[in-house]
Amino acid sequence: MSSWQGFTGLNRGYVLELYERFRRDPASVDPETRALFERWVPPADIGEETPSALDPSLLAKAVSAVSLARAIRRYGHLAAQLDPLGKPRHGDPSLLPETHGLTEADLRRLPATLIGSPLAESAANMYEVVEAFRRLYCSNTGYDYAHVFVPQEREWLRQAAELGRFRAPADPIDPVALLERLTQVEVFERFLHRTFQGKTRFSIEGLDMLVPILDEMIGDAAEAGTRSILIGMAHRGRLNVMAHVLNKPYQQILAEFKDPLSSKNFREDMAWTGDVKYHAGAHRAIKDGREMDLVVSMPPNPSHLEAVDPVVEGMARAAGTVTDRPGAPEFDPARSLPVLIHGDASFPGQGIVAETLNLSRLRGYDTGGTIHIIVNNQLGFTADSQDSYSTSYASGLARGFKIPIVHVNADDPEACVEAARLAIAYRNKFQRDFLIDLVGYRRHGHNEGDEPGFTQPLMYQKIADHPSVREIWARTLVERGVVDRSVPDQLVGRSNAELQAAMDALQPEQDMVEPLPAPPPPGAAAGAQTAVPLDRLAELNEALLKFPSGFSIHRKLERVREKRSQVFGQPDERTVDWSTAEELAFASILADGISIRLTGEDVERGTFSHRHAVFHDVKTGGLHVPLQSLPQARAGFEVHNSPLSENAALGFEYGYNVQEPSRLVIWEAQYGDFINGAQVIIDEFIVSARSKWGQQPSLVLLLPHAHEGQGPDHASARPERFLQLAADINMRIANCTSAAQYFHLLRRQAVLLIKDPLPLVVLTPKSLLRHPLVASAPRELAESRFRMVIDDDEARARAGEIRRVLLCSGKIYVDLAGSNLRGARREVALCRLEQLYPLPMRDLRAMLEGYGSADEIVWVQEEPENMGAWEFVRTKLTEVANGRPVRAVTRPRSASPAEGSAARHARQQQALIEAAFAESKSGRAKLGSKPAPEQVAG
């Protein structure tokens, strides 16, 4: 403590008293004081000036006074007046002087300098300090950030509050502009309520200050150089935010309500992107501001209220990432700002919120800080807060992530503006998340046709008599003499006139804008050129095998890399395994100038130790990423292990993908089975966004899938679920059987990112990653393309002898092809369906018609009859079978995807193979025979 000489009298005694406490019990003092005393010893020359030399009772009072002040700092929010409807707060005993054995007289005897604070500088004694603290920390704002453990952040937050850095007079507000904004917000809601009676719009009324809060944040972000702001929110207030923050034209909103062909209610899930112009300082009444352009986007969000959270985060990460240079992409948090608007029931209630918060400080997912706003109605649909969360506040979850929280009364406009300014300033300085708990109410029911009085009768009696925040602010300005009494009504009339004019001029046929993507050119996928010349592949392979000088890799990997160096020695030999094909595909895509983002569970190494996209120096721990050191690359490559979360992780990658569609974005599951943890993101975004919202995702999912005796949770990527969702050409689903096929599939996806974007679901192998039958010759990479169906070349040469065509997909092909039974049944052809959706009907028909002598078509799959592809393909196979019977060989129908016993799995797998090659029981069936499954091995 270098400033010991600055302490005199009672203050010096207080320090020594604290030090004695510390010596007896270090835990008895706060962490900051403890850290100080761990480095400090009282000077030896203090002489008789020890705690015992001073009045012991006065010292005790001083310690108690400081404890009281610190308690108000820490727990004052528990007594803050946050509820506009006046619900009393219970406070905390530590906020009361008597708890600390103090009276007003005691506090007046003590110097204000006992505690360091800007509020103490103008105070005469500790009583005035305590009262100033109480006015600040127990007012209409509750500062809740004692859980922030970084001292610099916590001190900055305290100083901002106690200095009044973001409120008048230090930071003035334009009161009339704020009144005008609140008038727009309120009149808009009431106009819609009056004009479109009975239609749902999920009104913002009761939380009107959300719009000025967003105005303030966007203006500050624009001044800081941000050019892209992403807002994620559910339905409450969405319409008003689109109109007044994103500048969606009134005409289009009204047309969507009036359109007779639309649904009864407004599509609250729709998106909007506005090119918004802000004047530097205009939101603070500074004249001659510099005009700046920025894009404010609100992506669509389904009724799964918080599902959009990771999507927005992914969009922000993409918007702030530069990938047009080789190597690792560079993320600049100043380029984009994510803002998430949560519900008070959904924030603590939906698990995807916690998953998203967990992403905030992870490498590869950090967005430089997110502003969270809880629009706190103090109830859910009909459930009270005590039925919705176990924490003291709706925001309680954020405390575990060390996110500063400010609770603010939504009826206090000045406090709300201060909270907005504090939030964006903290985010800009520390690049961390910040949360505003905007406590208000909901003027109507969950929707405007709902009757809230059934379940909250007392609350809604108060709401019926409660003035709006516009009325409160207007009265305040009149009382302060800022505006004449007639001004508020004039502003209401002007806003009503503007809306009525838009309504009178409405032409729904012209004002409606449907988000329909342009159709791709015909044959884009089939005509994609994916072959790469042999010499170029060899150069890429050689470059990928180079390591930095002195880099020491694991000895087991040395042998693998040495074998890789021989891959192109014999172009017609099967030397390219799955992982080699993948890395070469990635390298060639980067060389084409397309960046790649590869994430997933253990994706850097690969679940099955096959990828090794990141090498670790066994001596130094240093890292080497070959695809980031590739001299031929013309774009960036990044690879990140994702947290053990499917829902938020996949939502993040979806958002990244739709924000920057020209980049190849890939997510891999540890096992394909785990994809069911992201079913909401799959259903609501990946497979339906094109149809619902006109979005064009092209996200790639790599899902390890195969029955290999590892039990029901390590067997199936649930292809049946994807196939059930397949419609309107909304995705591609593939189950490749060779490394070359995978190579061309990845390259085709990259080629089609702009021309014909679709999500791609790939059922990837596990044990087959190194299987010789899956390996390909280098020439197949150089001279072929992705084949949606693969004929049996050997059987084709004797097509007239073929009596049965086995058709399958994925690993079961390798089991069938490697069976001894295949050689004995020369009348059986073994063909592959590599793309399950869209089904290549023309190619499939042509292949099957080539076996005109065949009596039957047999679909073979490892999965139970009610899973896998059978129920999806059977009617289509009947269409192309030319009257021949179509049947299936499958496991029996089952509630579980696989057996729990490896031995039982082996028996059933062998039974499948034997059934596929078994002698026919009957001849050709009659035209139109119903497809039938043959269940084997119960």
PDB file of C-alpha atoms in Angstrom, residues 368-461:
ATOM      1  CA  GLY A 368     -17.282  -9.437 -28.938  1.00  0.00           C
ATOM      2  CA  GLY A 369     -20.175  -9.162 -26.517  1.00  0.00           C
ATOM      3  CA  THR A 370     -23.943  -9.384 -26.874  1.00  0.00           C
ATOM      4  CA  ILE A 371     -26.492  -6.960 -25.464  1.00  0.00           C
ATOM      5  CA  HIS A 372     -29.313  -8.956 -23.865  1.00  0.00           C
ATOM      6  CA  ILE A 373     -32.641  -7.313 -23.049  1.00  0.00           C
ATOM      7  CA  ILE A 374     -35.311  -9.167 -21.101  1.00  0.00           C
ATOM      8  CA  VAL A 375     -38.695  -7.651 -21.925  1.00  0.00           C
ATOM      9  CA  ASN A 376     -40.099  -8.499 -18.541  1.00  0.00           C
ATOM     10  CA  ASN A 377     -43.901  -8.681 -18.473  1.00  0.00           C
ATOM     11  CA  GLN A 378     -43.670 -10.282 -15.010  1.00  0.00           C
ATOM     12  CA  LEU A 379     -45.595 -13.263 -16.333  1.00  0.00           C
ATOM     13  CA  GLY A 380     -45.486 -15.803 -19.143  1.00  0.00           C
ATOM     14  CA  PHE A 381     -48.520 -16.791 -21.223  1.00  0.00           C
ATOM     15  CA  THR A 382     -50.637 -17.200 -18.098  1.00  0.00           C
ATOM     16  CA  ALA A 383     -47.979 -18.397 -15.621  1.00  0.00           C
ATOM     17  CA  ASP A 384     -46.733 -16.149 -12.847  1.00  0.00           C
ATOM     18  CA  SER A 385     -43.016 -15.714 -12.235  1.00  0.00           C
ATOM     19  CA  GLN A 386     -43.022 -18.153  -9.327  1.00  0.00           C
ATOM     20  CA  ASP A 387     -44.156 -20.815 -11.781  1.00  0.00           C
ATOM     21  CA  SER A 388     -41.471 -19.936 -14.337  1.00  0.00           C
ATOM     22  CA  TYR A 389     -38.105 -19.712 -12.616  1.00  0.00           C
ATOM     23  CA  SER A 390     -36.375 -20.636  -9.369  1.00  0.00           C
ATOM     24  CA  THR A 391     -34.031 -17.656  -9.295  1.00  0.00           C
ATOM     25  CA  SER A 392     -34.723 -14.282  -7.681  1.00  0.00           C
ATOM     26  CA  TYR A 393     -34.927 -12.589 -11.067  1.00  0.00           C
ATOM     27  CA  ALA A 394     -35.751 -13.718 -14.581  1.00  0.00           C
ATOM     28  CA  SER A 395     -32.147 -12.797 -15.375  1.00  0.00           C
ATOM     29  CA  GLY A 396     -30.645 -15.102 -12.729  1.00  0.00           C
ATOM     30  CA  LEU A 397     -29.099 -17.444 -15.285  1.00  0.00           C
ATOM     31  CA  ALA A 398     -26.790 -14.673 -16.518  1.00  0.00           C
ATOM     32  CA  ARG A 399     -25.103 -14.381 -13.144  1.00  0.00           C
ATOM     33  CA  GLY A 400     -23.397 -17.731 -13.635  1.00  0.00           C
ATOM     34  CA  PHE A 401     -21.771 -16.383 -16.797  1.00  0.00           C
ATOM     35  CA  LYS A 402     -20.521 -13.267 -14.959  1.00  0.00           C
ATOM     36  CA  ILE A 403     -22.682 -10.975 -17.093  1.00  0.00           C
ATOM     37  CA  PRO A 404     -23.414  -7.537 -15.573  1.00  0.00           C
ATOM     38  CA  ILE A 405     -27.133  -6.978 -15.066  1.00  0.00           C
ATOM     39  CA  VAL A 406     -29.120  -3.777 -14.750  1.00  0.00           C
ATOM     40  CA  HIS A 407     -32.757  -4.066 -13.723  1.00  0.00           C
ATOM     41  CA  VAL A 408     -34.725  -0.994 -14.759  1.00  0.00           C
ATOM     42  CA  ASN A 409     -38.282   0.246 -14.338  1.00  0.00           C
ATOM     43  CA  ALA A 410     -39.820   0.511 -17.826  1.00  0.00           C
ATOM     44  CA  ASP A 411     -41.868   3.541 -16.767  1.00  0.00           C
ATOM     45  CA  ASP A 412     -38.721   5.617 -16.109  1.00  0.00           C
ATOM     46  CA  PRO A 413     -37.486   6.772 -19.539  1.00  0.00           C
ATOM     47  CA  GLU A 414     -34.356   8.464 -18.221  1.00  0.00           C
ATOM     48  CA  ALA A 415     -33.273   5.381 -16.296  1.00  0.00           C
ATOM     49  CA  CYS A 416     -33.916   3.219 -19.360  1.00  0.00           C
ATOM     50  CA  VAL A 417     -31.788   5.441 -21.596  1.00  0.00           C
ATOM     51  CA  GLU A 418     -28.993   5.394 -19.027  1.00  0.00           C
ATOM     52  CA  ALA A 419     -29.137   1.587 -18.927  1.00  0.00           C
ATOM     53  CA  ALA A 420     -28.870   1.435 -22.716  1.00  0.00           C
ATOM     54  CA  ARG A 421     -25.855   3.739 -22.764  1.00  0.00           C
ATOM     55  CA  LEU A 422     -24.166   1.809 -19.968  1.00  0.00           C
ATOM     56  CA  ALA A 423     -24.738  -1.481 -21.767  1.00  0.00           C
ATOM     57  CA  ILE A 424     -23.263  -0.455 -25.101  1.00  0.00           C
ATOM     58  CA  ALA A 425     -20.333   1.386 -23.488  1.00  0.00           C
ATOM     59  CA  TYR A 426     -19.446  -1.679 -21.396  1.00  0.00           C
ATOM     60  CA  ARG A 427     -19.700  -3.910 -24.432  1.00  0.00           C
ATOM     61  CA  ASN A 428     -17.511  -1.640 -26.514  1.00  0.00           C
ATOM     62  CA  LYS A 429     -14.864  -1.384 -23.797  1.00  0.00           C
ATOM     63  CA  PHE A 430     -14.677  -4.967 -22.548  1.00  0.00           C
ATOM     64  CA  GLN A 431     -16.192  -6.927 -25.468  1.00  0.00           C
ATOM     65  CA  ARG A 432     -18.377  -8.878 -23.054  1.00  0.00           C
ATOM     66  CA  ASP A 433     -22.091  -9.546 -22.735  1.00  0.00           C
ATOM     67  CA  PHE A 434     -24.381  -7.175 -20.835  1.00  0.00           C
ATOM     68  CA  LEU A 435     -27.997  -7.690 -19.751  1.00  0.00           C
ATOM     69  CA  ILE A 436     -30.816  -5.198 -19.234  1.00  0.00           C
ATOM     70  CA  ASP A 437     -33.811  -6.519 -17.324  1.00  0.00           C
ATOM     71  CA  LEU A 438     -36.539  -4.153 -18.539  1.00  0.00           C
ATOM     72  CA  VAL A 439     -39.309  -4.583 -15.984  1.00  0.00           C
ATOM     73  CA  GLY A 440     -42.741  -3.569 -17.218  1.00  0.00           C
ATOM     74  CA  TYR A 441     -46.072  -5.188 -17.838  1.00  0.00           C
ATOM     75  CA  ARG A 442     -48.276  -6.457 -20.657  1.00  0.00           C
ATOM     76  CA  ARG A 443     -51.268  -4.233 -21.304  1.00  0.00           C
ATOM     77  CA  HIS A 444     -53.257  -6.964 -23.046  1.00  0.00           C
ATOM     78  CA  GLY A 445     -53.234 -10.727 -22.711  1.00  0.00           C
ATOM     79  CA  HIS A 446     -50.648 -12.974 -24.345  1.00  0.00           C
ATOM     80  CA  ASN A 447     -52.319 -11.879 -27.552  1.00  0.00           C
ATOM     81  CA  GLU A 448     -54.915  -9.216 -28.085  1.00  0.00           C
ATOM     82  CA  GLY A 449     -57.774 -11.726 -28.150  1.00  0.00           C
ATOM     83  CA  ASP A 450     -56.775 -13.340 -24.872  1.00  0.00           C
ATOM     84  CA  GLU A 451     -58.425 -12.509 -21.536  1.00  0.00           C
ATOM     85  CA  PRO A 452     -55.693 -12.102 -18.884  1.00  0.00           C
ATOM     86  CA  GLY A 453     -58.210 -11.328 -16.148  1.00  0.00           C
ATOM     87  CA  PHE A 454     -58.988 -15.035 -15.864  1.00  0.00           C
ATOM     88  CA  THR A 455     -55.596 -15.770 -14.320  1.00  0.00           C
ATOM     89  CA  GLN A 456     -54.190 -12.404 -13.159  1.00  0.00           C
ATOM     90  CA  PRO A 457     -57.296 -10.437 -12.109  1.00  0.00           C
ATOM     91  CA  LEU A 458     -55.561  -8.175  -9.575  1.00  0.00           C
ATOM     92  CA  MET A 459     -52.652  -7.333 -11.863  1.00  0.00           C
ATOM     93  CA  TYR A 460     -54.958  -6.408 -14.717  1.00  0.00           C
ATOM     94  CA  GLN A 461     -57.131  -4.251 -12.524  1.00  0.00           C
TER      95      GLN A 461
END
